[in-house]
Amino acid sequence: MVTAAQPLTLHKAGTSRKTGTPRAAAVRHLGPNWYASVMGTAIVATAGAGLPGHVPGLRTACTAVWALSLTMLLVLLTARTLHWAYHRDQARAHLLDPAMAPFYGCLSMALLAVGGGALVVGQDWIGTRTAVALDFVLFGIGTAIGLVAAVAVPYLMVVRHRIEPGQASPVWLLPLVAPMVSAALGPLLVPHLPTGQPRETLLFACVAMFGLSLLAVLVMMPMIFARLITTGPLPLALTPALFLVLGPLGQSTTAVGKFADFAPGVVPTPFEQGFSTLAVLYGVPVMGFALLWLGLAVAMVLRARRRGMGFAMTWWAFTFPVGTCVTGAEVLGRHTGLVAFEVLAVALYVLLVAAWSVAAVCTARGLVSGELLATPSRR
């Protein structure tokens, strides 16, 4: 399995003495970072459904992509269950690896992304009642896992991991962003709760998760930027992880927009007006910084590509974070009425689809060849 900092220079997988079955042997190096592929696929569906205008066939295509993400999630949950059942030594090693442990936040975000997609587009095929039930289950489990990861991973980093100066990585943001995904997708469930306290409680719980995630990210991001300035570029295979910084930026912008969308009739009038104001006054400057970081990240990736950066599972970082910027631009377009944000949403979505297509094809090729599930070799 390719970890956050490993290039795709692999050997064919062998048979482990502890595997029990060939199928179990195949998942020995299947890490939690694989859930990023589910996140990246689901965001293609939900972001596409919110684009301005009407493109014939787009919603049907988005629903099909969501169905693919649901299938991928079920397959990965099964494979990861086998991983934990037959390869607990490897699973524990992942938890004790500061480059891999943060990816446990991806499990939460994969569950949340697929659950949210069920309400956005999946209900077209499975019906509203089934979509609501599915989202309630995935949102509940995903939020619980995300909150645990937001505490457990930093705890492990402090007391168990041995991190040297200059090792700060955008990957560290993953468990901290998971509650922000809950904050952005939770409001979709508000109309499906009884009126009164249940709706208001869920909405303000999402606001609380927005706050805890945002403040935690603000603590972590200066270390990441300082590492770049003082130590230099990231290793080639890890360079795509720079796109992960876009995740909390785009997702927080989406979250405040969703608060404003679902606040009417749920919270008192002063709060309702405050959420509408926050959606614009917070979202616009944060989106501006997201575009600045996108330019920096693209420049660094092009530099790494010229120096021989090959495919690794870190390429999925090109998908979900960009998708959150699409949804952020969409909510800003609705709340400001500016065509510029609508154009930005479409342009970013084109980038998202292109990135997803490349990552999906390369991943499928690596699975067929066996390289992505082989024993990693370190240079």
Coordinates of C-alpha atoms in Angstrom, one line a residue:
M1 CA 0.0 0.0 0.0
V2 CA 1.2 3.5 -0.8
T3 CA 1.3 5.6 2.3
A4 CA 1.3 9.4 2.4
A5 CA 5.0 9.7 1.7
Q6 CA 5.7 6.7 -0.6
P7 CA 6.0 6.7 -4.4
L8 CA 4.5 4.0 -6.5
T9 CA 7.6 1.9 -6.5
L10 CA 6.3 -1.5 -5.4
H11 CA 6.9 -5.2 -5.6
K12 CA 4.2 -7.8 -6.2
A13 CA 2.5 -8.9 -3.1
G14 CA 3.5 -12.1 -1.4
T15 CA 1.6 -14.5 0.9
S16 CA 1.8 -13.7 4.6
R17 CA 2.0 -16.5 7.2
K18 CA -0.7 -14.7 9.1
T19 CA -3.2 -14.2 6.3
G20 CA -5.3 -17.3 6.6
T21 CA -6.7 -16.9 3.0
P22 CA -5.3 -15.4 -0.2
R23 CA -8.2 -12.8 -0.1
A24 CA -7.0 -11.7 3.4
A25 CA -3.4 -11.6 2.1
A26 CA -4.5 -9.1 -0.5
V27 CA -5.7 -6.5 2.1
R28 CA -2.6 -6.6 4.4
H29 CA -1.4 -3.3 3.1
L30 CA -4.8 -1.7 2.6
G31 CA -4.7 1.4 4.8
P32 CA -7.3 3.9 5.9
N33 CA -6.1 6.3 3.3
W34 CA -8.2 4.3 0.7
Y35 CA -11.3 5.9 2.1
A36 CA -10.2 9.1 0.3
S37 CA -11.2 7.5 -2.9
V38 CA -14.8 7.2 -1.6
M39 CA -14.8 10.8 -0.4
G40 CA -13.5 12.0 -3.8
T41 CA -16.1 10.1 -5.7
A42 CA -19.0 11.1 -3.5
I43 CA -18.1 14.8 -3.7
V44 CA -18.3 14.6 -7.5
A45 CA -21.9 13.7 -7.2
T46 CA -23.0 16.2 -4.6
A47 CA -21.0 19.1 -6.0
G48 CA -22.3 18.5 -9.5
A49 CA -25.9 18.5 -8.3
G50 CA -25.6 22.0 -6.9
L51 CA -24.2 23.7 -10.0
P52 CA -26.1 26.7 -11.3
G53 CA -28.2 26.3 -14.5
H54 CA -29.5 23.1 -16.0
V55 CA -27.3 20.6 -17.9
P56 CA -29.3 17.7 -19.4
G57 CA -28.3 14.4 -17.9
L58 CA -26.0 15.9 -15.3
R59 CA -28.2 14.9 -12.3
T60 CA -28.6 11.4 -13.6
A61 CA -24.8 11.2 -14.0
C62 CA -24.3 12.5 -10.5
T63 CA -26.7 9.9 -9.1
A64 CA -24.8 7.2 -10.9
V65 CA -21.5 8.5 -9.4
W66 CA -23.1 8.5 -5.9
A67 CA -24.2 4.9 -6.4
L68 CA -20.6 4.1 -7.3
S69 CA -19.4 5.8 -4.1
L70 CA -21.8 3.8 -2.1
T71 CA -20.6 0.6 -3.7
M72 CA -17.0 1.6 -3.1
L73 CA -17.8 2.3 0.6
L74 CA -19.3 -1.1 1.1
V75 CA -16.4 -2.9 -0.6
L76 CA -13.8 -0.9 1.4
L77 CA -15.6 -1.5 4.7
T78 CA -15.6 -5.2 4.0
A79 CA -11.9 -5.2 3.0
R80 CA -10.9 -3.1 6.1
T81 CA -12.8 -5.5 8.3
L82 CA -10.7 -8.3 6.8
H83 CA -7.6 -6.2 7.4
W84 CA -8.4 -5.8 11.1
A85 CA -9.4 -9.4 11.5
Y86 CA -6.3 -11.0 9.9
H87 CA -3.6 -8.2 10.1
R88 CA -3.9 -6.6 13.5
D89 CA -0.2 -6.1 13.6
Q90 CA -0.3 -4.0 10.5
A91 CA -3.4 -2.1 11.7
R92 CA -1.6 -1.2 15.0
A93 CA 1.4 -0.2 13.0
H94 CA -0.8 2.2 11.0
L95 CA -2.1 3.8 14.2
L96 CA 1.5 4.3 15.5
D97 CA 2.7 5.7 12.1
P98 CA 2.3 9.6 12.2
A99 CA 2.1 9.5 8.3
M100 CA -0.8 7.0 8.3
A101 CA -2.8 7.5 11.6
P102 CA -4.4 10.8 10.5
F103 CA -6.1 9.0 7.6
Y104 CA -8.4 7.4 10.1
G105 CA -10.3 10.7 9.7
C106 CA -11.1 9.6 6.2
L107 CA -13.3 6.8 7.4
S108 CA -15.6 9.4 9.1
M109 CA -15.6 11.7 6.0
A110 CA -16.3 8.8 3.6
L111 CA -19.4 7.8 5.7
L112 CA -20.6 11.4 5.9
A113 CA -20.0 12.1 2.2
V114 CA -21.9 9.1 1.0
G115 CA -24.7 9.7 3.5
G116 CA -25.1 13.4 2.5
G117 CA -25.1 12.3 -1.2
A118 CA -28.0 10.0 -0.5
L119 CA -30.1 13.1 0.3
V120 CA -28.7 15.3 -2.4
V121 CA -29.0 12.9 -5.3
G122 CA -29.4 9.3 -4.1
Q123 CA -33.1 9.8 -3.3
D124 CA -33.8 10.0 -7.0
W125 CA -33.1 6.3 -7.2
I126 CA -33.7 4.9 -3.7
G127 CA -36.5 7.1 -2.6
T128 CA -36.6 9.9 0.0
R129 CA -37.5 7.7 3.0
T130 CA -34.6 5.3 2.3
A131 CA -32.2 8.1 1.7
V132 CA -33.1 9.8 4.9
A133 CA -32.7 6.6 6.9
L134 CA -29.4 5.9 5.2
D135 CA -28.1 9.4 5.9
F136 CA -29.2 9.3 9.6
V137 CA -27.2 6.1 10.0
L138 CA -24.1 7.2 8.2
F139 CA -24.2 10.7 9.7
G140 CA -24.5 9.3 13.2
I141 CA -21.7 6.8 12.8
G142 CA -19.5 9.1 10.8
T143 CA -19.9 12.0 13.2
A144 CA -19.1 9.7 16.2
I145 CA -15.9 8.3 14.5
G146 CA -14.9 11.8 13.4
L147 CA -15.1 13.2 16.9
V148 CA -13.2 10.3 18.3
A149 CA -10.5 10.7 15.6
A150 CA -10.2 14.4 16.2
V151 CA -9.2 13.6 19.8
A152 CA -7.5 10.2 19.5
V153 CA -5.1 11.0 16.6
P154 CA -3.7 14.2 18.2
Y155 CA -3.4 12.3 21.4
L156 CA -1.3 9.6 19.7
M157 CA 0.8 12.2 18.1
V158 CA 1.6 13.7 21.5
V159 CA 2.2 10.5 23.5
R160 CA 3.1 7.8 21.1
H161 CA 4.4 9.2 17.8
R162 CA 7.9 10.4 17.5
I163 CA 7.8 13.4 15.2
E164 CA 10.9 15.3 14.3
P165 CA 11.0 19.0 13.5
G166 CA 10.2 19.6 9.9
Q167 CA 7.9 16.6 9.6
A168 CA 4.7 18.7 9.7
S169 CA 2.3 17.6 7.0
P170 CA -1.1 18.7 5.6
V171 CA -2.1 15.1 6.3
W172 CA -2.4 16.1 9.9
L173 CA -5.5 18.1 9.0
L174 CA -7.5 15.1 8.1
P175 CA -8.9 14.0 11.6
L176 CA -9.5 17.7 12.4
V177 CA -11.5 18.4 9.3
A178 CA -13.9 15.4 9.9
P179 CA -16.2 17.3 12.3
M180 CA -16.4 20.2 9.7
V181 CA -17.8 17.7 7.2
S182 CA -20.4 16.8 9.8
A183 CA -21.1 20.5 10.3
A184 CA -21.6 21.0 6.5
L185 CA -23.8 17.9 5.9
G186 CA -25.8 17.8 9.2
P187 CA -28.1 20.6 8.2
L188 CA -29.5 18.5 5.4
L189 CA -31.2 16.3 8.1
V190 CA -32.7 19.2 10.0
P191 CA -36.0 19.3 8.0
H192 CA -36.5 15.6 8.6
L193 CA -36.5 16.0 12.4
P194 CA -39.6 17.0 14.5
T195 CA -40.0 20.7 14.7
G196 CA -38.8 22.6 17.8
Q197 CA -35.9 21.4 20.0
P198 CA -34.7 18.5 17.8
R199 CA -34.1 20.7 14.8
E200 CA -32.6 23.5 16.7
T201 CA -30.3 21.1 18.6
L202 CA -29.0 19.5 15.5
L203 CA -28.3 22.8 13.8
F204 CA -26.5 24.2 16.8
A205 CA -24.6 20.9 17.2
C206 CA -23.4 21.5 13.7
V207 CA -22.3 25.0 14.6
A208 CA -20.4 23.6 17.5
M209 CA -18.6 21.1 15.3
F210 CA -17.8 23.9 12.9
G211 CA -16.2 25.8 15.7
L212 CA -14.1 23.0 17.1
S213 CA -12.8 22.0 13.7
L214 CA -12.1 25.5 12.6
L215 CA -10.1 26.4 15.7
A216 CA -8.2 23.1 15.6
V217 CA -7.3 23.7 12.0
L218 CA -6.2 27.2 12.8
V219 CA -3.8 25.8 15.3
M220 CA -2.3 23.3 12.9
M221 CA -2.0 25.2 9.7
P222 CA 0.8 27.6 10.8
M223 CA 3.0 24.6 11.6
I224 CA 2.3 23.2 8.1
F225 CA 3.2 26.5 6.4
A226 CA 6.2 27.1 8.6
R227 CA 7.5 23.6 7.7
L228 CA 7.3 24.5 4.0
I229 CA 9.1 27.8 4.5
T230 CA 11.9 26.5 6.7
T231 CA 12.4 23.0 5.4
G232 CA 11.4 23.3 1.7
P233 CA 9.1 21.4 -0.6
L234 CA 7.4 18.2 0.5
P235 CA 8.7 14.8 -0.8
L236 CA 7.5 14.3 -4.3
A237 CA 4.8 11.6 -3.5
L238 CA 3.4 13.7 -0.7
T239 CA 3.2 17.0 -2.7
P240 CA -0.5 16.4 -3.7
A241 CA -1.3 16.5 0.0
L242 CA -1.0 20.3 -0.2
F243 CA -4.5 20.3 -1.7
L244 CA -5.7 19.0 1.7
V245 CA -5.5 22.5 3.1
L246 CA -8.4 23.4 0.7
G247 CA -10.6 21.0 2.6
P248 CA -11.3 23.0 5.8
L249 CA -11.5 26.2 3.8
G250 CA -14.1 25.0 1.3
Q251 CA -16.0 22.9 3.8
S252 CA -16.2 25.7 6.4
T253 CA -17.6 28.0 3.7
T254 CA -20.1 25.4 2.7
A255 CA -21.0 24.9 6.3
V256 CA -21.9 28.5 7.1
G257 CA -23.9 28.7 3.9
K258 CA -25.9 25.6 4.9
F259 CA -26.5 27.1 8.4
A260 CA -28.1 30.1 6.6
D261 CA -30.1 27.9 4.3
F262 CA -31.7 25.8 7.0
A263 CA -31.9 28.3 9.9
P264 CA -35.2 30.0 8.9
G265 CA -38.0 28.6 11.1
V266 CA -35.5 26.7 13.2
V267 CA -33.7 29.3 15.2
P268 CA -35.0 32.7 16.5
T269 CA -35.0 35.5 14.0
P270 CA -31.9 37.3 15.2
F271 CA -29.9 34.1 14.8
E272 CA -31.4 33.5 11.4
Q273 CA -30.3 36.9 10.2
G274 CA -26.9 36.4 11.8
F275 CA -26.3 33.1 9.9
S276 CA -27.1 34.8 6.6
T277 CA -24.6 37.6 7.3
L278 CA -22.0 35.1 8.5
A279 CA -22.4 33.1 5.3
V280 CA -21.1 36.0 3.2
L281 CA -18.7 37.8 5.6
Y282 CA -17.0 34.6 6.5
G283 CA -17.3 32.7 3.2
V284 CA -16.0 35.4 0.8
P285 CA -12.6 36.1 2.4
V286 CA -12.0 32.4 3.1
M287 CA -12.8 31.5 -0.5
G288 CA -10.3 34.2 -1.5
F289 CA -7.6 32.5 0.6
A290 CA -8.6 29.1 -0.8
L291 CA -7.9 30.4 -4.3
L292 CA -4.5 31.7 -3.2
W293 CA -3.6 28.3 -1.7
L294 CA -4.9 26.5 -4.8
G295 CA -2.5 28.5 -6.9
L296 CA 0.4 27.7 -4.6
A297 CA -0.5 24.0 -4.5
V298 CA -0.8 23.7 -8.3
A299 CA 2.6 25.4 -8.7
M300 CA 4.2 22.9 -6.3
V301 CA 2.5 19.9 -7.9
L302 CA 3.7 21.0 -11.4
R303 CA 7.2 21.4 -9.9
A304 CA 7.0 17.9 -8.4
R305 CA 5.7 16.4 -11.6
R306 CA 8.6 17.8 -13.6
R307 CA 10.9 16.2 -11.1
G308 CA 9.4 12.8 -11.6
M309 CA 6.4 12.6 -9.2
G310 CA 4.6 9.3 -10.0
F311 CA 1.1 8.2 -9.1
A312 CA 0.3 7.4 -5.5
M313 CA -2.9 7.3 -3.5
T314 CA -2.1 10.8 -2.4
W315 CA -3.4 11.9 -5.8
W316 CA -6.9 11.5 -4.3
A317 CA -6.1 14.7 -2.4
F318 CA -6.9 16.5 -5.7
T319 CA -10.6 15.5 -5.4
F320 CA -12.4 16.0 -2.2
P321 CA -10.8 19.3 -1.1
V322 CA -11.4 20.8 -4.5
G323 CA -15.0 19.5 -4.3
T324 CA -15.5 21.4 -1.0
C325 CA -14.4 24.6 -2.8
V326 CA -17.0 23.9 -5.5
T327 CA -19.8 23.6 -2.9
G328 CA -18.4 26.6 -1.1
A329 CA -18.6 28.7 -4.3
E330 CA -22.1 27.4 -4.9
V331 CA -23.4 28.6 -1.6
L332 CA -21.7 31.9 -2.0
G333 CA -23.3 32.3 -5.4
R334 CA -26.8 31.7 -3.9
H335 CA -26.2 34.1 -0.9
T336 CA -24.5 36.9 -2.8
G337 CA -26.3 36.5 -6.2
L338 CA -23.0 37.1 -7.9
V339 CA -22.5 35.4 -11.2
A340 CA -18.7 35.4 -10.6
F341 CA -19.2 32.7 -7.9
E342 CA -21.3 30.6 -10.2
V343 CA -18.6 30.8 -12.8
L344 CA -16.0 29.9 -10.2
A345 CA -18.1 26.9 -9.1
V346 CA -18.3 25.6 -12.7
A347 CA -14.6 26.1 -13.3
L348 CA -13.6 24.3 -10.1
Y349 CA -16.0 21.5 -10.9
V350 CA -14.4 20.9 -14.3
L351 CA -11.0 20.7 -12.4
L352 CA -12.6 18.3 -9.9
V353 CA -13.9 15.9 -12.6
A354 CA -10.6 16.0 -14.5
A355 CA -8.7 15.2 -11.2
W356 CA -11.2 12.4 -10.3
S357 CA -10.9 10.8 -13.7
V358 CA -7.1 10.7 -13.5
A359 CA -7.1 9.4 -10.0
A360 CA -9.8 6.8 -10.7
V361 CA -8.1 5.4 -13.8
C362 CA -4.7 5.2 -12.2
T363 CA -6.2 3.5 -9.1
A364 CA -8.1 1.0 -11.2
R365 CA -4.9 0.3 -13.2
G366 CA -2.9 -0.2 -10.0
L367 CA -5.5 -2.6 -8.6
V368 CA -5.6 -4.7 -11.8
S369 CA -1.8 -4.9 -11.9
G370 CA -1.6 -5.7 -8.1
E371 CA 0.8 -2.8 -7.5
L372 CA -1.4 -0.8 -5.1
L373 CA -1.9 -3.8 -2.8
A374 CA 1.7 -5.0 -2.9
T375 CA 4.2 -4.8 -0.2
P376 CA 5.6 -1.2 -0.3
S377 CA 9.3 -0.8 -0.8
R378 CA 11.0 2.2 0.6
R379 CA 13.7 4.1 -1.1

